[in-house]
Amino acid sequence: MYQSLSDTISAISSPRGRGAIAIIRISGESAIDIVLSFVKPTLNSLKIKPRKSYFARFYDDEQLIDEVLFTCYFAPHSYTGENLVEISCHGNDFIASQILETLLKKTRLAEPGEFTLRAFLNHKMDLTRAEAVGNLLMAQTKKAQQASLAQLEGKLEKKINQILEDILDLRMQCELAIDFIEDEVDIIENNRIEEKLNAILNLLLKLEKTGRDGLIIHEGLKICLVGEPNVGKSSLFNKILDMDRAIVSDIPGTTRDYLEEAISLNGNLIRFFDTAGIRQSNDIIEKMGIDRSNQMIAQADLVFLLLDAQIIMQTPNISHYQAYLSDLQDKLIKSTSQEKIIPIINKSDLLSPALKAKLIDHKIILCSSITEDGLDSLKAYLLNYFSSFAHEIDTGLISNVRQLSAVSKAKEAIIQAINTLKMSTGIEFIAFDIASASAHLEEIIGKISTDDILNKIFENFCIGK
Ligand SMILES: Nc1nc2c(ncn2[C@@H]2O[C@H](COP(=O)(O)OP(=O)(O)OP(=O)(O)O)[C@@H](O)[C@H]2O)c(=O)[nH]1
Ligand SMILES: [Mg+2]
């Protein structure tokens, strides 16, 4: 994907639109000389001081384009580890683009994320920190920001490196045992190996568990509103968002395509999905909508299963309610695990006071989009859900699927090593499993990386970062 990494590159690094200033970045061996060739007064590159701003006029041939400030950073003391210049011009796309076009006469346009890729390749940061830059740019809540900053500080990298050290230590002892198996050298005993493997496994399990929290903090908690047609999914969706987003009507099958909107609940990002009511249908479009509901259910972190209070009124007691609920779950929801499903009785305004009291006694969540009854307890439920992992944020969480799947693979390799040990097939096989765990962890921080991994990470960045 990337063209030559020895080229000098340039890009507009500030967002499009009008503002006080715009920033253009140039990185590469000739960055400073190239910028100096376009500005007046003429400055001698040998006299330029690092990290000091210079005022200048930027010209394309004889044509004045803008008055600018520029700052030079010398390799390796820059973001990319190369010579780097930042030009601040007036915050107008039209002007910034002309400066960029002029620079492109002697430089090449940077690919998305190429400045950060170069920082990684020049050992300015490991892959987790590079990804933290991406997360920070995307952060929409305080928690995502905090988690990204902790990762940028290198907390995840440190955790991974500590586990890698433990693995390396064990690997060396195993190798020693293989080499001196016939001799009278003090070699590590099997139960000591097992102890160490279990300790490493525990660290990996802990790390894997932070992955769930990390993904939710960065990508948001995905909640799907699901139920039969007309139970009030779209009405509740609108109420939670506090806007008329979805069409509501008393005709069953109103919602076809799913809708998605995000809210921040006390700094926690939640992404709500309103879906098509699930039922047997012969309507082609409705069926396509129902297929999408099922896809969304499979991807959701939580499924709010809405029930209509009018139907609950016909279930004379709690055991009937429970039977009805379990039938409904079997019928509607096939693609998620039981613990993700939260049943909610909607239209609680239609319940008789006696039944309502009974349901509340059984801790069943009730709500009404008309009276707004129960919305506070729904929010309290969600805040409680978030509180279970809030304290982990500053400690360096796993923050994306790539990292999570590498940790899971490392964990599997250690489990495999423990099994191999139990089968007593020989230490050399354990050493093989341990080496594989190590390789998976090295992938996370980028000690081992392929073009494919790097492409996937940096293609999501914007140009100029
Ligand atoms: N009494 C009462 N009526 C409600 C409540 N919520 C929704 N309704 C009514 O129920 C009907 C269906 O509401 P929707 O929100 O469109 O239901 P839905 O589940 O999205 O339906 P589909 O999109 O067809 O699957 C509308 O007439 C709403 O006004 C509620 O809390 N109380
Ligand atoms: Mg609807």
Coordinates of C-alpha atoms and ligand atoms in Angstrom, one line a residue:
M1 CA 0.0 0.0 0.0
Y2 CA 2.6 2.5 1.0
Q3 CA 4.9 4.0 -1.6
S4 CA 8.5 4.5 -0.8
L5 CA 9.0 5.3 2.9
S6 CA 12.1 7.3 2.1
D7 CA 10.1 9.9 0.2
T8 CA 9.5 13.3 1.8
I9 CA 5.8 13.5 2.4
S10 CA 3.3 16.3 3.1
A11 CA -0.3 16.6 4.0
I12 CA -2.8 19.0 5.6
S13 CA -3.0 17.8 9.2
S14 CA -5.9 20.0 10.5
P15 CA -9.6 19.3 9.8
R16 CA -11.2 20.7 6.7
G17 CA -13.3 23.9 7.0
R18 CA -12.6 27.3 8.3
G19 CA -10.8 28.0 11.6
A20 CA -8.1 30.3 13.0
I21 CA -5.3 28.2 11.6
A22 CA -4.6 25.2 9.5
I23 CA -1.6 23.0 9.8
I24 CA 0.4 21.4 7.0
R25 CA 3.0 18.8 7.9
I26 CA 6.0 17.8 5.9
S27 CA 8.2 14.8 6.9
G28 CA 11.4 13.2 5.4
E29 CA 15.0 13.9 5.0
S30 CA 14.6 17.0 2.8
A31 CA 11.5 18.4 4.6
I32 CA 13.3 21.5 6.0
D33 CA 15.2 22.3 2.8
I34 CA 12.0 22.0 0.8
V35 CA 10.0 24.3 3.0
L36 CA 12.9 26.9 3.0
S37 CA 12.9 26.8 -0.8
F38 CA 9.3 28.3 -0.8
V39 CA 9.6 30.9 1.9
K40 CA 10.9 34.5 2.2
P41 CA 12.9 36.0 3.9
T42 CA 15.5 33.5 2.8
L43 CA 16.8 31.5 5.7
N44 CA 19.9 29.3 5.9
S45 CA 18.9 25.8 7.0
L46 CA 22.0 25.5 9.1
K47 CA 20.9 28.4 11.2
I48 CA 17.4 27.1 11.9
K49 CA 16.8 26.2 15.5
P50 CA 14.7 23.2 16.4
R51 CA 11.2 23.7 17.8
K52 CA 11.3 27.4 17.3
S53 CA 8.6 29.1 15.2
Y54 CA 9.6 31.3 12.3
F55 CA 7.5 33.9 10.6
A56 CA 7.7 33.9 6.8
R57 CA 5.8 34.5 3.6
F58 CA 5.0 31.4 1.6
Y59 CA 5.4 31.7 -2.2
D60 CA 4.6 29.6 -5.2
D61 CA 7.1 30.9 -7.7
E62 CA 6.6 34.6 -7.4
Q63 CA 3.0 34.3 -6.2
L64 CA 2.5 35.1 -2.5
I65 CA 0.1 32.5 -1.0
D66 CA 0.0 33.4 2.7
E67 CA 1.9 34.6 5.7
V68 CA 2.8 31.6 7.8
L69 CA 4.6 30.4 10.9
F70 CA 6.7 27.3 10.6
T71 CA 8.4 25.1 13.1
C72 CA 11.2 22.6 12.3
Y73 CA 12.0 19.4 14.2
F74 CA 15.2 17.6 13.5
A75 CA 15.5 13.8 13.2
P76 CA 15.2 11.8 15.4
H77 CA 13.5 14.3 17.8
S78 CA 10.2 14.6 16.0
Y79 CA 6.9 12.8 15.9
T80 CA 7.9 10.7 12.9
G81 CA 11.6 10.4 13.9
E82 CA 12.5 12.2 10.6
N83 CA 13.1 15.8 9.8
L84 CA 9.7 17.4 10.1
V85 CA 8.2 20.8 9.5
E86 CA 4.8 22.1 10.6
I87 CA 3.5 25.1 8.7
S88 CA 0.6 27.1 10.3
C89 CA -1.3 29.1 7.8
H90 CA -4.6 31.0 7.9
G91 CA -7.4 28.5 8.5
N92 CA -9.0 28.4 5.1
D93 CA -9.1 25.2 3.0
F94 CA -8.4 27.1 -0.1
I95 CA -5.2 28.6 1.3
A96 CA -4.0 25.4 2.9
S97 CA -4.6 23.5 -0.3
Q98 CA -2.5 25.9 -2.3
I99 CA 0.4 25.6 0.1
L100 CA 0.0 21.8 -0.1
E101 CA -0.1 21.9 -3.9
T102 CA 3.0 23.9 -4.0
L103 CA 4.8 21.5 -1.6
L104 CA 3.7 18.6 -3.8
K105 CA 6.0 19.9 -6.5
K106 CA 8.9 18.5 -4.4
T107 CA 7.2 16.1 -2.0
R108 CA 4.6 13.3 -2.3
L109 CA 1.1 13.3 -0.6
A110 CA 1.2 11.3 2.6
E111 CA -1.0 8.1 2.7
P112 CA -3.5 7.9 5.5
G113 CA -1.7 7.4 8.8
E114 CA 1.7 7.5 7.2
F115 CA 3.2 10.0 9.7
T116 CA 2.3 7.6 12.5
L117 CA 3.5 4.6 10.5
R118 CA 6.8 6.3 10.1
A119 CA 6.9 7.0 13.8
F120 CA 6.4 3.3 14.4
L121 CA 9.0 2.2 11.9
N122 CA 11.5 4.7 13.4
H123 CA 10.9 3.2 16.8
K124 CA 9.3 6.3 18.2
M125 CA 6.4 4.2 19.4
D126 CA 5.2 0.6 19.5
L127 CA 2.0 -0.5 17.7
T128 CA -0.2 -0.2 20.8
R129 CA 0.8 3.5 21.1
A130 CA 0.3 4.0 17.4
E131 CA -3.2 2.6 17.8
A132 CA -3.7 4.8 20.8
V133 CA -3.2 7.8 18.6
G134 CA -6.0 6.5 16.3
N135 CA -8.2 5.9 19.3
L136 CA -7.6 9.3 20.7
L137 CA -8.6 10.9 17.4
M138 CA -11.9 8.9 17.5
A139 CA -12.6 9.3 21.3
Q140 CA -16.1 10.6 21.8
T141 CA -16.3 10.3 25.6
K142 CA -14.1 11.1 28.6
K143 CA -13.5 7.4 29.3
A144 CA -12.4 6.6 25.7
Q145 CA -10.1 9.6 26.0
Q146 CA -8.6 8.4 29.3
A147 CA -8.2 4.9 28.1
S148 CA -6.5 6.1 24.9
L149 CA -4.1 8.4 26.9
A150 CA -3.1 5.5 29.2
Q151 CA -2.4 3.4 26.1
L152 CA -0.4 6.3 24.5
E153 CA 1.7 6.5 27.7
G154 CA 2.6 2.9 27.0
K155 CA 0.7 1.1 29.8
L156 CA -0.6 -1.7 27.6
E157 CA 2.9 -2.0 26.0
K158 CA 4.4 -2.4 29.5
K159 CA 1.8 -5.1 30.5
I160 CA 2.6 -7.0 27.3
N161 CA 6.3 -6.7 27.8
Q162 CA 6.1 -8.0 31.4
I163 CA 4.2 -11.1 30.2
L164 CA 6.8 -11.5 27.4
E165 CA 9.6 -11.4 29.9
D166 CA 7.9 -14.1 32.1
I167 CA 7.5 -16.2 28.9
L168 CA 11.1 -15.7 27.8
D169 CA 12.4 -16.6 31.3
L170 CA 10.4 -19.9 31.2
R171 CA 11.5 -20.5 27.6
M172 CA 15.1 -20.2 28.5
Q173 CA 14.7 -22.7 31.4
C174 CA 12.9 -25.1 29.1
E175 CA 15.6 -24.8 26.5
L176 CA 18.2 -25.5 29.2
A177 CA 16.3 -28.5 30.2
I178 CA 16.3 -29.8 26.6
D179 CA 20.0 -29.2 26.2
F180 CA 21.1 -30.8 29.5
I181 CA 18.5 -33.5 29.8
E182 CA 21.1 -36.3 30.1
D183 CA 23.4 -34.4 32.4
E184 CA 23.3 -33.8 36.2
V185 CA 22.5 -30.1 35.7
D186 CA 19.9 -28.5 38.0
I187 CA 17.0 -28.4 35.5
I188 CA 13.5 -27.1 36.1
E189 CA 11.0 -29.6 37.3
N190 CA 7.7 -30.2 35.7
N191 CA 5.6 -28.9 38.5
R192 CA 7.6 -25.7 38.5
I193 CA 7.0 -25.3 34.8
E194 CA 3.3 -25.9 35.4
E195 CA 3.3 -23.3 38.1
K196 CA 4.9 -20.8 35.9
L197 CA 2.6 -21.6 32.9
N198 CA -0.5 -21.1 35.2
A199 CA 0.8 -17.8 36.4
I200 CA 1.3 -16.6 32.7
L201 CA -2.2 -18.0 31.9
N202 CA -3.7 -16.0 34.7
L203 CA -2.1 -12.8 33.4
L204 CA -3.4 -13.5 29.9
L205 CA -6.9 -14.3 31.1
K206 CA -7.0 -11.0 33.1
L207 CA -5.8 -9.2 30.0
E208 CA -8.4 -10.9 27.8
K209 CA -11.1 -9.9 30.2
T210 CA -10.1 -6.2 29.9
G211 CA -10.6 -6.6 26.2
R212 CA -14.4 -6.7 26.6
D213 CA -14.3 -3.5 28.6
G214 CA -11.8 -1.9 26.2
L215 CA -13.8 -2.6 23.1
I216 CA -16.9 -1.2 24.8
I217 CA -15.2 1.9 26.0
H218 CA -13.8 2.7 22.5
E219 CA -16.5 1.4 20.3
G220 CA -19.5 2.0 22.7
L221 CA -21.8 -0.5 24.3
K222 CA -24.0 -1.8 21.5
I223 CA -27.6 -2.3 22.6
C224 CA -30.2 -3.7 20.3
L225 CA -33.9 -3.0 20.9
V226 CA -35.7 -6.2 19.9
G227 CA -39.2 -7.6 20.1
E228 CA -42.4 -8.4 18.2
P229 CA -43.9 -5.7 16.0
N230 CA -45.7 -2.9 17.8
V231 CA -44.3 -3.5 21.2
G232 CA -42.9 0.1 21.2
K233 CA -39.2 -0.3 20.3
S234 CA -39.1 2.8 18.1
S235 CA -41.0 4.8 20.8
L236 CA -38.5 3.8 23.4
F237 CA -35.6 4.5 21.1
N238 CA -36.8 8.0 20.5
K239 CA -37.4 8.5 24.2
I240 CA -33.9 7.4 25.1
L241 CA -32.4 9.7 22.5
D242 CA -34.7 12.5 23.3
M243 CA -35.5 13.1 19.7
D244 CA -38.0 12.0 17.1
R245 CA -35.6 9.8 15.2
A246 CA -37.6 6.8 14.3
I247 CA -41.1 6.6 12.7
V248 CA -43.7 5.4 15.2
S249 CA -47.1 4.1 14.2
D250 CA -49.7 1.6 15.4
I251 CA -49.2 -0.4 12.2
P252 CA -47.2 -3.5 13.0
G253 CA -44.0 -3.7 10.9
T254 CA -43.3 0.0 10.8
T255 CA -39.6 -0.2 11.2
R256 CA -37.8 -2.0 8.3
D257 CA -34.2 -1.1 8.2
Y258 CA -32.4 -0.8 11.5
L259 CA -31.5 2.6 12.9
E260 CA -28.4 3.5 15.0
E261 CA -27.8 6.4 17.3
A262 CA -25.2 7.0 20.0
I263 CA -25.6 8.7 23.4
S264 CA -23.1 9.4 26.1
L265 CA -24.4 8.3 29.5
N266 CA -22.2 9.9 32.2
G267 CA -19.2 9.7 29.9
N268 CA -20.0 6.2 28.7
L269 CA -20.6 5.7 25.0
I270 CA -23.8 3.7 24.2
R271 CA -24.9 2.8 20.7
F272 CA -28.6 2.0 20.4
F273 CA -30.1 0.0 17.5
D274 CA -33.8 0.1 16.8
T275 CA -34.7 -2.9 14.7
A276 CA -37.6 -4.3 12.7
G277 CA -40.1 -6.2 14.8
I278 CA -39.6 -10.0 14.4
R279 CA -42.5 -12.1 13.2
Q280 CA -43.3 -14.5 10.4
S281 CA -43.8 -12.4 7.3
N282 CA -44.3 -12.8 3.6
D283 CA -43.4 -9.3 2.7
I284 CA -40.0 -9.3 1.0
I285 CA -38.8 -6.0 2.4
E286 CA -40.0 -6.8 5.9
K287 CA -38.2 -10.1 5.8
M288 CA -35.0 -8.4 4.8
G289 CA -35.5 -6.0 7.8
I290 CA -35.9 -9.0 10.1
D291 CA -32.7 -10.6 8.7
R292 CA -30.9 -7.4 9.7
S293 CA -32.5 -7.5 13.1
N294 CA -30.9 -10.9 13.6
Q295 CA -27.5 -9.7 12.4
M296 CA -27.7 -6.8 14.8
I297 CA -28.7 -9.1 17.7
A298 CA -25.6 -11.2 17.0
Q299 CA -23.3 -8.2 17.2
A300 CA -24.9 -6.6 20.3
D301 CA -23.4 -6.4 23.7
L302 CA -26.9 -6.3 25.2
V303 CA -30.3 -7.1 23.8
F304 CA -33.3 -5.2 25.3
L305 CA -36.1 -7.6 24.6
L306 CA -39.3 -5.5 24.7
L307 CA -42.6 -7.1 25.7
D308 CA -46.0 -5.4 25.4
A309 CA -47.8 -4.8 28.7
Q310 CA -51.1 -5.6 27.0
I311 CA -50.0 -9.2 26.4
I312 CA -48.6 -9.5 29.9
M313 CA -52.1 -8.5 31.3
Q314 CA -53.3 -11.8 29.8
T315 CA -50.7 -13.9 31.8
P316 CA -52.3 -14.5 35.1
N317 CA -49.2 -15.1 37.2
I318 CA -45.5 -14.9 37.3
S319 CA -44.8 -18.4 36.3
H320 CA -47.0 -17.9 33.2
Y321 CA -45.0 -14.7 32.5
Q322 CA -41.8 -16.7 32.8
A323 CA -43.0 -19.4 30.4
Y324 CA -44.2 -16.8 27.9
L325 CA -40.8 -15.0 28.1
S326 CA -38.9 -18.1 27.6
D327 CA -41.0 -19.1 24.6
L328 CA -40.6 -15.6 23.1
Q329 CA -36.8 -15.8 23.6
D330 CA -36.7 -19.1 21.8
K331 CA -38.8 -17.8 19.0
L332 CA -37.2 -14.4 18.5
I333 CA -33.6 -14.6 19.5
K334 CA -31.3 -17.4 18.3
S335 CA -28.0 -15.6 17.8
T336 CA -26.9 -14.4 21.2
S337 CA -26.2 -15.8 24.7
Q338 CA -28.8 -15.8 27.4
E339 CA -27.0 -13.4 29.8
K340 CA -27.0 -10.6 27.2
I341 CA -30.8 -10.6 27.0
I342 CA -32.6 -8.0 29.3
P343 CA -36.4 -8.4 29.2
I344 CA -38.3 -5.1 29.6
I345 CA -42.1 -4.8 29.8
N346 CA -43.0 -1.7 27.8
K347 CA -46.3 0.3 27.9
S348 CA -46.3 -0.1 31.7
D349 CA -49.0 2.7 31.7
L350 CA -51.4 0.1 30.5
L351 CA -50.8 -2.3 33.4
S352 CA -53.2 -2.7 36.3
P353 CA -51.7 -1.3 39.5
A354 CA -51.9 -4.7 41.2
L355 CA -50.0 -6.5 38.4
K356 CA -47.5 -3.7 38.2
A357 CA -46.8 -4.0 41.9
K358 CA -46.3 -7.7 41.5
L359 CA -43.9 -7.3 38.6
I360 CA -41.9 -4.7 40.4
D361 CA -41.7 -7.2 43.4
H362 CA -40.1 -9.7 41.0
K363 CA -37.5 -7.1 39.9
I364 CA -38.8 -7.1 36.3
I365 CA -37.9 -3.9 34.4
L366 CA -40.9 -1.9 33.4
C367 CA -41.1 1.2 31.3
S368 CA -43.4 3.4 29.4
S369 CA -42.5 5.8 26.5
I370 CA -45.7 7.7 27.3
T371 CA -45.3 8.4 31.0
E372 CA -41.5 8.0 30.9
D373 CA -42.0 5.6 33.8
G374 CA -38.9 3.4 34.3
L375 CA -36.5 5.3 32.1
D376 CA -34.5 6.3 35.2
S377 CA -34.2 2.7 36.4
L378 CA -33.1 1.7 32.9
K379 CA -30.3 4.4 33.0
A380 CA -29.4 3.2 36.5
Y381 CA -29.2 -0.3 35.2
L382 CA -26.8 0.7 32.5
L383 CA -24.6 2.9 34.8
N384 CA -24.3 -0.1 37.1
Y385 CA -23.3 -2.2 34.1
F386 CA -20.5 0.3 33.3
S387 CA -19.4 0.6 37.0
S388 CA -18.1 -3.0 37.0
F389 CA -15.2 -2.1 34.8
A390 CA -14.7 1.6 35.3
H391 CA -11.7 1.3 37.6
E392 CA -9.6 -0.5 34.9
I393 CA -9.5 2.4 32.5
D394 CA -6.1 3.9 33.4
T395 CA -4.3 0.6 33.5
G396 CA -3.9 0.0 29.8
L397 CA -6.8 -2.0 28.4
I398 CA -7.0 -4.1 25.3
S399 CA -8.6 -1.6 22.9
N400 CA -9.4 -3.4 19.6
V401 CA -10.2 -6.8 18.1
R402 CA -6.7 -7.2 16.7
Q403 CA -5.1 -7.0 20.1
L404 CA -7.9 -9.1 21.7
S405 CA -7.5 -11.9 19.2
A406 CA -3.7 -12.0 19.6
V407 CA -4.1 -12.3 23.4
S408 CA -6.7 -15.1 22.9
K409 CA -4.3 -16.9 20.6
A410 CA -1.4 -16.5 23.1
K411 CA -3.7 -17.8 25.8
E412 CA -4.6 -20.9 23.7
A413 CA -0.9 -21.6 23.1
I414 CA -0.3 -21.5 26.9
I415 CA -3.3 -23.8 27.6
Q416 CA -1.8 -26.1 24.9
A417 CA 1.6 -26.0 26.7
I418 CA -0.1 -27.0 30.0
N419 CA -1.9 -29.9 28.3
T420 CA 1.4 -31.0 26.6
L421 CA 3.1 -30.9 30.0
K422 CA 0.4 -33.2 31.5
M423 CA 0.9 -35.7 28.6
S424 CA 4.6 -35.8 29.3
T425 CA 5.5 -35.9 25.6
G426 CA 8.7 -34.0 26.2
I427 CA 9.8 -30.5 27.0
E428 CA 10.7 -29.6 23.4
F429 CA 7.0 -29.6 22.6
I430 CA 6.2 -27.2 25.5
A431 CA 9.0 -24.9 24.3
F432 CA 7.2 -24.8 20.9
D433 CA 3.9 -23.8 22.4
I434 CA 5.5 -21.2 24.6
A435 CA 7.3 -19.7 21.6
S436 CA 4.0 -19.5 19.8
A437 CA 2.4 -17.6 22.7
S438 CA 5.3 -15.2 22.7
A439 CA 5.0 -14.6 18.9
H440 CA 1.3 -13.7 19.3
L441 CA 2.1 -11.2 22.1
E442 CA 4.9 -9.7 20.0
E443 CA 2.4 -9.1 17.2
I444 CA 0.4 -6.8 19.6
I445 CA 3.3 -4.4 20.2
G446 CA 4.6 -4.7 16.7
K447 CA 7.9 -6.6 17.4
I448 CA 6.6 -8.9 14.8
S449 CA 4.5 -7.2 12.1
T450 CA 3.6 -7.9 8.6
D451 CA 2.6 -5.4 5.8
D452 CA -0.9 -6.8 6.2
I453 CA -1.2 -6.0 9.9
L454 CA 0.3 -2.5 9.3
N455 CA -2.0 -1.8 6.4
K456 CA -5.1 -2.7 8.4
I457 CA -4.1 -0.5 11.3
F458 CA -3.0 2.6 9.4
E459 CA -5.6 2.6 6.6
N460 CA -8.2 3.7 9.2
F461 CA -6.2 6.9 10.1
C462 CA -6.9 10.1 8.3
I463 CA -4.3 11.7 5.9
G464 CA -2.1 14.0 7.8
K465 CA -1.8 11.9 11.0
Ligands
LIG1 N1 -49.7 3.2 25.8 C1 -48.5 3.1 25.3 N2 -48.4 3.0 24.0 C2 -47.2 3.0 23.4 C3 -46.0 3.0 24.2 N3 -44.9 2.9 23.4 C4 -45.4 2.8 22.2 N4 -46.7 2.8 22.1 C5 -47.6 2.8 21.0 O1 -47.4 1.5 20.4 C6 -47.5 1.6 18.9 C7 -46.3 1.0 18.3 O2 -45.1 1.8 18.6 P1 -43.7 1.7 17.9 O3 -42.8 2.4 18.7 O4 -43.9 2.1 16.5 O5 -43.5 0.1 18.0 P2 -42.3 -0.8 17.3 O6 -42.0 -1.9 18.3 O7 -41.2 0.1 16.9 O8 -43.1 -1.4 16.1 P3 -42.5 -2.0 14.7 O9 -41.5 -1.0 14.2 O10 -43.6 -2.2 13.9 O11 -41.8 -3.3 15.0 C8 -47.7 3.1 18.6 O12 -49.0 3.3 18.4 C9 -47.2 3.7 19.9 O13 -47.8 5.0 20.1 C10 -46.2 3.1 25.7 O14 -45.2 3.1 26.4 N5 -47.5 3.1 26.1
MG2 MG -40.4 0.4 15.1

